[in-house]
PDB file of C-alpha atoms in Angstrom:
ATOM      1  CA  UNK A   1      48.829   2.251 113.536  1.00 40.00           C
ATOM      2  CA  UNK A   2      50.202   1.673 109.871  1.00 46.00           C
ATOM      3  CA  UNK A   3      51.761  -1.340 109.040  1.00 52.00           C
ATOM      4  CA  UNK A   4      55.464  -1.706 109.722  1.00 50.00           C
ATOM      5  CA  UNK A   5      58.172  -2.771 106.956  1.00 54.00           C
ATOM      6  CA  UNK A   6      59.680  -6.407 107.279  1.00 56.00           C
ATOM      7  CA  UNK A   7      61.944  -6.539 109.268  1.00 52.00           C
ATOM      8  CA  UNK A   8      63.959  -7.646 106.471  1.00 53.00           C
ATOM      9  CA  UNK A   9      63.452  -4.700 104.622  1.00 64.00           C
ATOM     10  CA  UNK A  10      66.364  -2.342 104.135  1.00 74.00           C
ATOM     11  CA  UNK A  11      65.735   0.552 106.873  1.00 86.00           C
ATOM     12  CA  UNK A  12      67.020   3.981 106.630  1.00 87.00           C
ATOM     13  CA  UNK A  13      67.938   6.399 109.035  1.00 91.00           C
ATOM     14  CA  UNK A  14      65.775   9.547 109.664  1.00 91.00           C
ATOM     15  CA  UNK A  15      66.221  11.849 106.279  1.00 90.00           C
ATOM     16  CA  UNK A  16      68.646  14.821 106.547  1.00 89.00           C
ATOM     17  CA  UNK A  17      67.116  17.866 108.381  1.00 89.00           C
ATOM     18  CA  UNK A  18      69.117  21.432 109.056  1.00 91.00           C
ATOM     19  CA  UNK A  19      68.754  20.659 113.048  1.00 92.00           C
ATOM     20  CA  UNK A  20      70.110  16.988 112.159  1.00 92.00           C
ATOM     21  CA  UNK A  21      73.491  18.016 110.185  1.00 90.00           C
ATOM     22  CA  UNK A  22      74.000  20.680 112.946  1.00 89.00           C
ATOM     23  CA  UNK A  23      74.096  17.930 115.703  1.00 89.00           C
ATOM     24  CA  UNK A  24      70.700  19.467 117.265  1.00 94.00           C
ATOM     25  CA  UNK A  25      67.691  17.486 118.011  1.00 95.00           C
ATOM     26  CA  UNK A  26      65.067  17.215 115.151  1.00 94.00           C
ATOM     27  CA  UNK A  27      61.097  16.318 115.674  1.00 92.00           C
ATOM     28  CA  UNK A  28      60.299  12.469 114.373  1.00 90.00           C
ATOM     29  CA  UNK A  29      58.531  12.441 111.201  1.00 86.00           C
ATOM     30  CA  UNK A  30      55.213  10.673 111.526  1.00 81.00           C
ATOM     31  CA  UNK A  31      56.547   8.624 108.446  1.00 83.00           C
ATOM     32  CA  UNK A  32      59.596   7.186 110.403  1.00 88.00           C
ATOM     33  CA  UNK A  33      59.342   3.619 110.791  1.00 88.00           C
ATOM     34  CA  UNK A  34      62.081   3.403 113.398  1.00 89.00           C
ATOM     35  CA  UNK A  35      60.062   5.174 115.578  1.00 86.00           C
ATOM     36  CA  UNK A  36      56.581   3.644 115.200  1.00 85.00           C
ATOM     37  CA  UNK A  37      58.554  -0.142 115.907  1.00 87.00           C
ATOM     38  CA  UNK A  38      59.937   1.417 119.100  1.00 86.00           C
ATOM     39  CA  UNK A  39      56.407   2.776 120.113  1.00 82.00           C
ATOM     40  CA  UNK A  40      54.820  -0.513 118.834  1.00 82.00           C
ATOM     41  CA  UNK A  41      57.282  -2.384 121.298  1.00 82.00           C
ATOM     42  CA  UNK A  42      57.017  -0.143 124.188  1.00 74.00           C
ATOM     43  CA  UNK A  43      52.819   0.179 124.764  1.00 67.00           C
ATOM     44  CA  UNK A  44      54.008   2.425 127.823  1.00 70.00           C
ATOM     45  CA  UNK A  45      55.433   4.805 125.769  1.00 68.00           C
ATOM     46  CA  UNK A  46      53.201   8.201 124.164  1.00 60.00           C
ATOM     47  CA  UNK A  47      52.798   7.349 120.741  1.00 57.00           C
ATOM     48  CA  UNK A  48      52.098  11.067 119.250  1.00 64.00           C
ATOM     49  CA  UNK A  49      55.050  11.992 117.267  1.00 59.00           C
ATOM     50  CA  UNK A  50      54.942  15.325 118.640  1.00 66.00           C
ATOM     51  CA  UNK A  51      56.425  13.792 121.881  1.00 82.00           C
ATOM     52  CA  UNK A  52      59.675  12.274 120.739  1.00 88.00           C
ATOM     53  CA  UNK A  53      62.755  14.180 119.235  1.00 93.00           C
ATOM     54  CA  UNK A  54      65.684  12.274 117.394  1.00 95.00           C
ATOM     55  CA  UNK A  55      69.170  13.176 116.813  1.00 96.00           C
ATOM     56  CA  UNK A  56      72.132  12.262 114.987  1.00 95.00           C
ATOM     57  CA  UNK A  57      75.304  10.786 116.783  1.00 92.00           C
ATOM     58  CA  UNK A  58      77.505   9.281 114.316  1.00 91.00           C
ATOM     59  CA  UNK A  59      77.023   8.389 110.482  1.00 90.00           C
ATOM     60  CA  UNK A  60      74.970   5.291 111.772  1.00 93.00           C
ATOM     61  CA  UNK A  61      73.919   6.106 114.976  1.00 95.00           C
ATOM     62  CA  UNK A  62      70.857   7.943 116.480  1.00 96.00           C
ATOM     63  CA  UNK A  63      69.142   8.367 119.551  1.00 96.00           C
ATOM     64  CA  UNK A  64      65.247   8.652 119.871  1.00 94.00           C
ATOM     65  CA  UNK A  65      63.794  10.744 123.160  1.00 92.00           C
ATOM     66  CA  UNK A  66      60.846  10.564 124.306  1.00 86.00           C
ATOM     67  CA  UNK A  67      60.221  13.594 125.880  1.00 85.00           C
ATOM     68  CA  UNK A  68      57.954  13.632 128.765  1.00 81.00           C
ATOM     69  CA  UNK A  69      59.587  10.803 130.182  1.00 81.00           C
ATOM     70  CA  UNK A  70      63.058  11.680 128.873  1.00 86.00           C
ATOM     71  CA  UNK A  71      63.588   7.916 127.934  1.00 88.00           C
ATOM     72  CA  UNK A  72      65.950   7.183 125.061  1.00 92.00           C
ATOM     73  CA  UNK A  73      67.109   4.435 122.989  1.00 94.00           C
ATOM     74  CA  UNK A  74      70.300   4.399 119.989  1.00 96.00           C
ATOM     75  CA  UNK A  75      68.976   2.803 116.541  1.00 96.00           C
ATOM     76  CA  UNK A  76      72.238   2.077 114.831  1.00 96.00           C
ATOM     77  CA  UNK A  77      71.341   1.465 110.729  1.00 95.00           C
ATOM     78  CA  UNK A  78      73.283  -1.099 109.481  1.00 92.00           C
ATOM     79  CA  UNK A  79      72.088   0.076 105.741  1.00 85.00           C
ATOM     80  CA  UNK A  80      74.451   2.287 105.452  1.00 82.00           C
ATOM     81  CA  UNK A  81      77.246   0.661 106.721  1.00 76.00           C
ATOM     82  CA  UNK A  82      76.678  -2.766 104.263  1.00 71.00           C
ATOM     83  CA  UNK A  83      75.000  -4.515 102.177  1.00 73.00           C
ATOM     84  CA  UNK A  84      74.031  -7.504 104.326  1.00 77.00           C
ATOM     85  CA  UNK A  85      72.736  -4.973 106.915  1.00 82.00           C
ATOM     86  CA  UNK A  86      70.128  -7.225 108.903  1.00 86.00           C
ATOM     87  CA  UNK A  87      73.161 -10.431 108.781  1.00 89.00           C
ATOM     88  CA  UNK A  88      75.786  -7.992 110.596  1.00 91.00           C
ATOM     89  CA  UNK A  89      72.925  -6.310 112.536  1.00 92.00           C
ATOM     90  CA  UNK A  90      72.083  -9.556 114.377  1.00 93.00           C
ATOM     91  CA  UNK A  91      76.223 -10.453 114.142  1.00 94.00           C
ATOM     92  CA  UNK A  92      76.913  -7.237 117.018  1.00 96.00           C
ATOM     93  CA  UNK A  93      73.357  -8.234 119.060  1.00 96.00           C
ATOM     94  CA  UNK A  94      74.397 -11.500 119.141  1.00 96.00           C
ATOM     95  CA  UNK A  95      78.374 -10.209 120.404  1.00 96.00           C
ATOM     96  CA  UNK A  96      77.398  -7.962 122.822  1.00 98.00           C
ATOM     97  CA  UNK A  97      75.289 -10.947 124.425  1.00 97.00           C
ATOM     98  CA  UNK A  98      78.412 -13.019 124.749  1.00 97.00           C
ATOM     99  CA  UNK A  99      80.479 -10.335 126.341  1.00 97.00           C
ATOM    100  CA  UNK A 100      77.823  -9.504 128.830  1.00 98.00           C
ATOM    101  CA  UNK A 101      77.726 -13.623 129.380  1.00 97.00           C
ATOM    102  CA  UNK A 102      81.640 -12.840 130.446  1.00 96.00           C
ATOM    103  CA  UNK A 103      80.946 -10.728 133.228  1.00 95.00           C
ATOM    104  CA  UNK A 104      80.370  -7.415 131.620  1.00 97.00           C
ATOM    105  CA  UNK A 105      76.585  -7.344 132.305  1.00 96.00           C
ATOM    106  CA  UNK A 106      76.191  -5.368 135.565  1.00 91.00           C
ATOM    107  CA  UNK A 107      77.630  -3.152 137.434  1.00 93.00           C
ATOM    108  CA  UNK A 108      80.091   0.012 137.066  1.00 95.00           C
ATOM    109  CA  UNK A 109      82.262  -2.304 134.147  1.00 97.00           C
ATOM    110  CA  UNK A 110      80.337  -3.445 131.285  1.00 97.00           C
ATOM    111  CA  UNK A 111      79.291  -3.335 128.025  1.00 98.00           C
ATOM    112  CA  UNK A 112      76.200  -1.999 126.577  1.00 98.00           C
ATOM    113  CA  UNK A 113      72.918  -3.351 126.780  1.00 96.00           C
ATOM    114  CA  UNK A 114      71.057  -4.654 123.780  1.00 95.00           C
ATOM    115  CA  UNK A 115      67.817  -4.372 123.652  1.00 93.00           C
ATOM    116  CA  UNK A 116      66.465  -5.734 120.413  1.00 91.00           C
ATOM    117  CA  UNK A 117      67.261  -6.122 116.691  1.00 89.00           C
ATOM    118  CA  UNK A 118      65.181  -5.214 113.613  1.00 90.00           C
ATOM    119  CA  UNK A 119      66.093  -6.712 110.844  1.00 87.00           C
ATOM    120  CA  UNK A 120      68.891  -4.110 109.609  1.00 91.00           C
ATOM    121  CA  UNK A 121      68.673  -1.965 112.406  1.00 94.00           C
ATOM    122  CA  UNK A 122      70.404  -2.579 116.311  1.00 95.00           C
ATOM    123  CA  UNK A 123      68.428  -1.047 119.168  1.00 95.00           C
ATOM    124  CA  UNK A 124      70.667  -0.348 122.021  1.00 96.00           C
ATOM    125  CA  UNK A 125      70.228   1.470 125.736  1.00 95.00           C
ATOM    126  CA  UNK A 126      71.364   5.507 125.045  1.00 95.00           C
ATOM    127  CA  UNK A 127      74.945   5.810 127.075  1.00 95.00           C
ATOM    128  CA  UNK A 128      75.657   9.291 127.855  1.00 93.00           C
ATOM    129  CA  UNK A 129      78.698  10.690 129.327  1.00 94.00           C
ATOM    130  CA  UNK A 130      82.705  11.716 128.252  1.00 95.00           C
ATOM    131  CA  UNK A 131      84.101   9.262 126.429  1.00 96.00           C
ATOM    132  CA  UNK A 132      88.175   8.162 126.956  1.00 97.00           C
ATOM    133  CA  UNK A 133      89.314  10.753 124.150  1.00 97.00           C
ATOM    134  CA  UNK A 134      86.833  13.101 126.081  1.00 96.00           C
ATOM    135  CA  UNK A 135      88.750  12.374 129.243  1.00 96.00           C
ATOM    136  CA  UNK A 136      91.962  12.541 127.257  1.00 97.00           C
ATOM    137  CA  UNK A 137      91.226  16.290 126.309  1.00 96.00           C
ATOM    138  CA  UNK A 138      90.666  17.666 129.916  1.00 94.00           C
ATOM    139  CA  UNK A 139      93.494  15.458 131.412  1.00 93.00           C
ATOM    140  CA  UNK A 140      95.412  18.680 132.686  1.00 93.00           C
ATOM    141  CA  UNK A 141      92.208  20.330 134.115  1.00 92.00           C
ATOM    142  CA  UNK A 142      91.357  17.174 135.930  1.00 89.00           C
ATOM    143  CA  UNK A 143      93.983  15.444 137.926  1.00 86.00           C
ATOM    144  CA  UNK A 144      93.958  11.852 137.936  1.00 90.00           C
ATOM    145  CA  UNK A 145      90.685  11.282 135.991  1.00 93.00           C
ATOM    146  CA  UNK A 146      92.783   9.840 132.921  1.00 95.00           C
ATOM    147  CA  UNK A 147      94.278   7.350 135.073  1.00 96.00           C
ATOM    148  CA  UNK A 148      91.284   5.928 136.975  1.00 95.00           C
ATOM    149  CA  UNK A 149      89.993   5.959 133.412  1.00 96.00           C
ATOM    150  CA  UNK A 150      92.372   3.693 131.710  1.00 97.00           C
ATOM    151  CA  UNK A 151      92.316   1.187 134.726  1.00 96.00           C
ATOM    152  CA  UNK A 152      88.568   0.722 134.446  1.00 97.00           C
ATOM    153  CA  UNK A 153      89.295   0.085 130.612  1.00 98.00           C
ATOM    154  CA  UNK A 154      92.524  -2.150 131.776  1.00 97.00           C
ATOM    155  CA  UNK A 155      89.802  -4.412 133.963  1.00 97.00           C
ATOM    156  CA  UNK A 156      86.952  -4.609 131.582  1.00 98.00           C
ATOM    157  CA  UNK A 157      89.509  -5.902 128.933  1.00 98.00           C
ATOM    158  CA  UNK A 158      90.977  -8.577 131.205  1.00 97.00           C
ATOM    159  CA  UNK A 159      87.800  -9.463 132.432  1.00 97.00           C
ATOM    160  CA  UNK A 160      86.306 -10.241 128.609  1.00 97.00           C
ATOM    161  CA  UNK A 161      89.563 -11.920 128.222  1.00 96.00           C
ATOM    162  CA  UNK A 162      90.296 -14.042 130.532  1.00 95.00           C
ATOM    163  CA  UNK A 163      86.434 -14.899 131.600  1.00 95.00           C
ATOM    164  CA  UNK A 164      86.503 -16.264 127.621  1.00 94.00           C
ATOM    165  CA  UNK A 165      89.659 -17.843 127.300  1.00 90.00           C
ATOM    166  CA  UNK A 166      89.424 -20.966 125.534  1.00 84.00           C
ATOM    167  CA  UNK A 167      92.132 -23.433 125.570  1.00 76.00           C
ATOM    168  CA  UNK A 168      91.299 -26.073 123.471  1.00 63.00           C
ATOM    169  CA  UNK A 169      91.135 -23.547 120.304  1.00 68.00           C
ATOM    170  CA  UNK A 170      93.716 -23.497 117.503  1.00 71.00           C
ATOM    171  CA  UNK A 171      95.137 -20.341 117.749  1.00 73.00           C
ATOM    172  CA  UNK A 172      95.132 -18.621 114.529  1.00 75.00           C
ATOM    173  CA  UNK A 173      97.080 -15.033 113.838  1.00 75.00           C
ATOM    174  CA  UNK A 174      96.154 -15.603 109.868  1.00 79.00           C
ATOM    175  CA  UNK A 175      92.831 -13.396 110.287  1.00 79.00           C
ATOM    176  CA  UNK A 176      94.400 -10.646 112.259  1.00 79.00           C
ATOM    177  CA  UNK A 177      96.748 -10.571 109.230  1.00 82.00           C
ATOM    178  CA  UNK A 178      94.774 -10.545 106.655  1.00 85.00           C
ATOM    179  CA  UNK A 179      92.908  -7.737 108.606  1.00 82.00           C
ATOM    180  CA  UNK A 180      96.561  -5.232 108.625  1.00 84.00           C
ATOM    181  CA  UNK A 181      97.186  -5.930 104.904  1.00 86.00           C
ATOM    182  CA  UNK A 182      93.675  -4.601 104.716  1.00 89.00           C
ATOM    183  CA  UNK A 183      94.636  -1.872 106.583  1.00 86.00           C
ATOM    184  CA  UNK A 184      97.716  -1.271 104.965  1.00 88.00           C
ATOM    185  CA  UNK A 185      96.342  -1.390 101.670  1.00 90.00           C
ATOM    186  CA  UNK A 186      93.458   0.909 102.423  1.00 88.00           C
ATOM    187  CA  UNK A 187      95.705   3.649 103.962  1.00 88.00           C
ATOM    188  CA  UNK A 188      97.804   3.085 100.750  1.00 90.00           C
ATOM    189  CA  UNK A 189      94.889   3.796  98.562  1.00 89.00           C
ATOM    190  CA  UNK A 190      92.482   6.360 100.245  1.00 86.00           C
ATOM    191  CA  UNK A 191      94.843   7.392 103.061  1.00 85.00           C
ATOM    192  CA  UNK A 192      98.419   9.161 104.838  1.00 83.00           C
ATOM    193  CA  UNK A 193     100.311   6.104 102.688  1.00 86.00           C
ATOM    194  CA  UNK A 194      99.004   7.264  99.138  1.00 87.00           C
ATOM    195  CA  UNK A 195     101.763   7.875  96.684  1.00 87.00           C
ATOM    196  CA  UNK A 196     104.429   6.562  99.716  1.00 88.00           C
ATOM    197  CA  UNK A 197     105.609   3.229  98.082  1.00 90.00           C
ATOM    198  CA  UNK A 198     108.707   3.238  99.819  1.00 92.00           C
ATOM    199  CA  UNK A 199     106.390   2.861 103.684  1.00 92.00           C
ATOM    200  CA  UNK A 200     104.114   0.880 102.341  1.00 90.00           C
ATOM    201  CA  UNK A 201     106.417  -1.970 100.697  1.00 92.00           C
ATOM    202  CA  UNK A 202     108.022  -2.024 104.410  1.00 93.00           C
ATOM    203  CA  UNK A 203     104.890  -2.535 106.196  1.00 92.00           C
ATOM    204  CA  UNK A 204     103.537  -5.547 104.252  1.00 91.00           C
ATOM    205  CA  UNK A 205     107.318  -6.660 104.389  1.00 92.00           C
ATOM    206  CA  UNK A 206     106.605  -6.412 108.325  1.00 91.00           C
ATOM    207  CA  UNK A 207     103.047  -7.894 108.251  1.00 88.00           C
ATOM    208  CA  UNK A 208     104.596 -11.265 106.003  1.00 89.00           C
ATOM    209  CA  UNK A 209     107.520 -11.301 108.953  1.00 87.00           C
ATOM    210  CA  UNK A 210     104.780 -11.297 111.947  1.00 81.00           C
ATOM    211  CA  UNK A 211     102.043 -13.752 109.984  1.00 81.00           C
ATOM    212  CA  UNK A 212     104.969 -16.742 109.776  1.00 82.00           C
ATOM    213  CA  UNK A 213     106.890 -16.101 113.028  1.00 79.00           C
ATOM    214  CA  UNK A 214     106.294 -18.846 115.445  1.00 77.00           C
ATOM    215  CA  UNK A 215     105.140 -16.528 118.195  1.00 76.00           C
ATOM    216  CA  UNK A 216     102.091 -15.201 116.648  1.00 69.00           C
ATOM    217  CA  UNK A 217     100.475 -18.255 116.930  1.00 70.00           C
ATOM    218  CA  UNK A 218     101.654 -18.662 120.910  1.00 74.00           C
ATOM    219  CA  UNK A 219      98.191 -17.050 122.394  1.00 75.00           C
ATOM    220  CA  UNK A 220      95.130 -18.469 123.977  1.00 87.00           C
ATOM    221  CA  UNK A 221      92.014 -17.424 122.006  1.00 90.00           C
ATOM    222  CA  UNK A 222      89.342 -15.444 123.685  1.00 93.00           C
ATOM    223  CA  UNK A 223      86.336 -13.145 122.900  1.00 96.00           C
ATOM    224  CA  UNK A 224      88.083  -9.521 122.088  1.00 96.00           C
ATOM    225  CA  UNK A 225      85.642  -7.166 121.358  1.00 97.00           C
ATOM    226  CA  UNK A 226      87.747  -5.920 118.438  1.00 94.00           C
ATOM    227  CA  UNK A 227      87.450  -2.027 117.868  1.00 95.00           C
ATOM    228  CA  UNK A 228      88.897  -0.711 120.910  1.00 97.00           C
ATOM    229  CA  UNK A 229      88.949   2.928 120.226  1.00 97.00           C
ATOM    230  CA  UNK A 230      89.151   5.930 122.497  1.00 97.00           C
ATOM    231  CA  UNK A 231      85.553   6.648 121.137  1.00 96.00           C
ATOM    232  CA  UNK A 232      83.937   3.354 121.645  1.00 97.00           C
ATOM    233  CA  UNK A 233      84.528   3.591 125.771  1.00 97.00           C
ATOM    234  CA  UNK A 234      82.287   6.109 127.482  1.00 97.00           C
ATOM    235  CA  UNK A 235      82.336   7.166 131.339  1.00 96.00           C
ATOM    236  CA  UNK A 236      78.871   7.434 132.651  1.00 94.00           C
ATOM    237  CA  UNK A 237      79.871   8.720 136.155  1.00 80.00           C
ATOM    238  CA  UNK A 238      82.654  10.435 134.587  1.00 68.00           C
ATOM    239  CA  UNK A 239      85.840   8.294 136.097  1.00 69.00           C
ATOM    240  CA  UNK A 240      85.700   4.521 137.486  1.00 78.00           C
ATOM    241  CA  UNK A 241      83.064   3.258 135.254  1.00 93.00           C
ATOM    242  CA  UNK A 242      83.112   2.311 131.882  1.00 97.00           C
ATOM    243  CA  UNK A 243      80.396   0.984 129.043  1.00 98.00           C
ATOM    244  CA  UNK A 244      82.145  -0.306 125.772  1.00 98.00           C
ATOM    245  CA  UNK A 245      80.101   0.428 122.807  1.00 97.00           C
ATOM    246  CA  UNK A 246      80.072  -0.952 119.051  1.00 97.00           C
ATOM    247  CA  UNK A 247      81.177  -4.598 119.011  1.00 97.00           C
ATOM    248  CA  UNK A 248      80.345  -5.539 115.241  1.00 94.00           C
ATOM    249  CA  UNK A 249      84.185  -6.566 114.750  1.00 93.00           C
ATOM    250  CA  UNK A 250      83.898  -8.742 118.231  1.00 96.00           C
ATOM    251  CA  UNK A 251      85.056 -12.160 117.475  1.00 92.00           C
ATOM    252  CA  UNK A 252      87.322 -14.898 118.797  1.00 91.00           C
ATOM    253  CA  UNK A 253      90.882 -13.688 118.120  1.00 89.00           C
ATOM    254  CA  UNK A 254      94.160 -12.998 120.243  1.00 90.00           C
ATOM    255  CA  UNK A 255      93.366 -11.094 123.176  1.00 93.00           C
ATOM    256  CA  UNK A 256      96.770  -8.960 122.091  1.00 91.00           C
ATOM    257  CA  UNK A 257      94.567  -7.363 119.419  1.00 91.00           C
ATOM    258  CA  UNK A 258      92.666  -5.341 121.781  1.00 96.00           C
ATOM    259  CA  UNK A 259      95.345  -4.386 124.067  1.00 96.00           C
ATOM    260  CA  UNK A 260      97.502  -3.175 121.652  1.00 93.00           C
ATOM    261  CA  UNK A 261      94.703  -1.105 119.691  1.00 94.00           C
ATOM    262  CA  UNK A 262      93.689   0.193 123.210  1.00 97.00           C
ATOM    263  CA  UNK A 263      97.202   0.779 123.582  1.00 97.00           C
ATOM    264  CA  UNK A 264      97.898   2.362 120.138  1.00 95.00           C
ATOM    265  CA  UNK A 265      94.844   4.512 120.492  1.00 96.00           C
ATOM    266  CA  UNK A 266      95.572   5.696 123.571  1.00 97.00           C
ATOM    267  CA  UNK A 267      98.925   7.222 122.488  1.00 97.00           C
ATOM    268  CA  UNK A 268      97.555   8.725 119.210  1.00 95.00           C
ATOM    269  CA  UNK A 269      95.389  10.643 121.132  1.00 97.00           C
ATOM    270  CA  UNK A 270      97.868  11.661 123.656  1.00 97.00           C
ATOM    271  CA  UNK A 271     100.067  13.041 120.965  1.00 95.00           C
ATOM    272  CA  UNK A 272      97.030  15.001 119.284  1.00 95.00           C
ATOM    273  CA  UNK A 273      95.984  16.503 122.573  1.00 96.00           C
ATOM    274  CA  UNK A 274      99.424  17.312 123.089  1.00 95.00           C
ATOM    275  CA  UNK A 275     100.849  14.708 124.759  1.00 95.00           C
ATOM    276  CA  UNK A 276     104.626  14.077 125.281  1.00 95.00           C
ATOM    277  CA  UNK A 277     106.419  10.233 124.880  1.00 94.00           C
ATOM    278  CA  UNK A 278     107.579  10.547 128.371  1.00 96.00           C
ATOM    279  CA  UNK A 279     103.705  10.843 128.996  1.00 96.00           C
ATOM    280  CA  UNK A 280     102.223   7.802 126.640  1.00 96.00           C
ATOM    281  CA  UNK A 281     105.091   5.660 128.160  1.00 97.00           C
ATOM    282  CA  UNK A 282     104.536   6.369 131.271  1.00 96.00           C
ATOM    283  CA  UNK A 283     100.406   5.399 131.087  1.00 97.00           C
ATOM    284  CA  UNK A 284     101.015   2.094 128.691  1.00 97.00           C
ATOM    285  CA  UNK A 285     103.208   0.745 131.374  1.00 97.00           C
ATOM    286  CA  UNK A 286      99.892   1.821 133.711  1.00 97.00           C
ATOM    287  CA  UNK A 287      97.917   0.221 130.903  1.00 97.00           C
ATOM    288  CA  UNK A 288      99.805  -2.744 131.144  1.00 96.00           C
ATOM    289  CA  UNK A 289     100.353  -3.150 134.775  1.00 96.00           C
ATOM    290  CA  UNK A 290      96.351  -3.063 135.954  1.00 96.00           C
ATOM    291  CA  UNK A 291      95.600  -5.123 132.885  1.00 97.00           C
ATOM    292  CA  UNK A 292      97.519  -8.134 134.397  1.00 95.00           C
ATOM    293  CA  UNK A 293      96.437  -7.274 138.130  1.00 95.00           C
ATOM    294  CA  UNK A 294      92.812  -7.511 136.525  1.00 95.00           C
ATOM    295  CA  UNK A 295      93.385 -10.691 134.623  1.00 92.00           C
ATOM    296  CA  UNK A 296      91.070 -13.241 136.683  1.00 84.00           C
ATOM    297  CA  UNK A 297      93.093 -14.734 139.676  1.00 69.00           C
ATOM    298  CA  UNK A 298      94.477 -10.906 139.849  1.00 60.00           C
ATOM    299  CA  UNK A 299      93.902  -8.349 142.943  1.00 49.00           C
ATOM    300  CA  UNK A 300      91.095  -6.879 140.551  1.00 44.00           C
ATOM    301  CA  UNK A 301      88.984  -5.056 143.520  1.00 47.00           C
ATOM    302  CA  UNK A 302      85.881  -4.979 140.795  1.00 47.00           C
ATOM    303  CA  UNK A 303      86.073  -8.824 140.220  1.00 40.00           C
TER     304      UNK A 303
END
């Protein structure tokens, strides 16, 4: 076999293909490196190119089969996502291994396995299945299935949460500030609040208010895993259980953070799948309610 780059060597993703923009599976290149490391780490494995296929999930994502076997693994490339690719690479390894040290290692409630990093890239077990905006979209067609799918969210929250909680931290609201100016100022420049001056003076007026009022700083820090988006939970079995995915903004913060994204995210989507108020209102109080039954010390029937 050739030699393989450092791992600290910048790694790209497979090169643009017609089957690859077109979301279809390509053939690996006998020049990918990805693929040699993963054959070069797994002696079981065939290691004739003409045997695995690759495809292209996301703008940093991509799953390698191996076809006889039909094993797969996701290669996420931190190179295009930063500069400092193999330093944030090892940053969501070494996160995911915490929250599956809180209880989210086994069973139907978890978060996804890691299985290795190389310098910039993340190798990860391949998760298929519907993920919550998935579940979101076939709500009508599919009685109940949204429900049971926001309570196995609601537990695997509380469960990070309150399995991390640690008391004897300063809590500190200044980074999740920092983090909506950000925001704010982002959307202002390359988003909905471009040219809106009037909006976007309010919201930093509103951001300054929450950053100095006394109850921001009333929470007990805990591992929150950060970026919970309707896209980043997926449903192997389809309903009661759950694998978060992508925890490079995991960190200790205010366990708030993630509910409220969860909850914010969960209503956006709603409304673009045609979702009423009566309707979001109705499943954030659901939200709510088997979040705090799941907290630990809570009925949770999974705990």
């Amino acid at each position: 076999m050739r030699d393989l780059p450092s791992g600290t060597d910048l790694i790209s993703p497979p090169a643009d293909t017609p089957e690859l923009l077109h979301g279809e599976w390509a053939p690996v290149l006998q020049s990918d490196p990805v693929a040699a490391y993963i054959r070069s780490c797994y002696r079981n494995l065939p290691s004739e190119p003409r045997f695995w296929r690759v495809s292209r999930r996301s703008r940093a994502v991509y799953t390698y089969r191996e076809l006889r076997s039909g094993w797969a693994i996701a290669a996420k490339f931190y190179g295009v996502k930063t500069n400092r690719a193999d330093k944030y690479a090892l940053q969501e390894f070494d996160g995911i291994v915490k929250a599956r040290e809180m209880g989210l290692s086994a069973g139907p409630i978890r978060a996804v396995r890691p299985l290795g990093h190389w310098g910039s890239v993340l190798f990860l077990e391949q998760v298929d299945g519907p993920t919550l905006e998935d579940v979101i979209s076939v709500r009508h067609s599919s009685p109940g299935l949204l429900r049971a799918a926001v309570e196995a969210v609601s537990r695997l929250l509380a469960r990070l949460h309150g399995n991390s909680a640690y008391p004897a931290r300063r809590s500190q609201f200044e980074p999740s500030a920092a983090y909506a100016y950000k925001v704010v100022d982002d959307l202002s420049n390359h988003g909905v609040l471009w040219q809106d001056s009037v909006l976007q003076d309010a919201l930093f007026r509103l951001i300054k208010r929450w950053a100095t009022h006394p109850n921001m700083m009333r929470f007990v820090p805990s591992l929150i895993h950060g970026d919970v988006t309707t896209s980043n939970l997926i449903f192997p079995d389809g309903r009661t259980g759950v694998v978060a995915i992508d925890w490079e903004r995991s960190q200790r913060g205010d366990p708030a953070e993630d509910l409220g994204r969860f909850l914010a995210e969960v209503t956006h989507s709603l409304s673009q799948h045609g979702g009423t108020a009566a309707e979001a209102r109705s499943l954030i109080e659901h939200i709510l309610g088997s979040y705090t039954q799941a907290l630990p010390g809570g009925p949770d029937p999974e705990m």
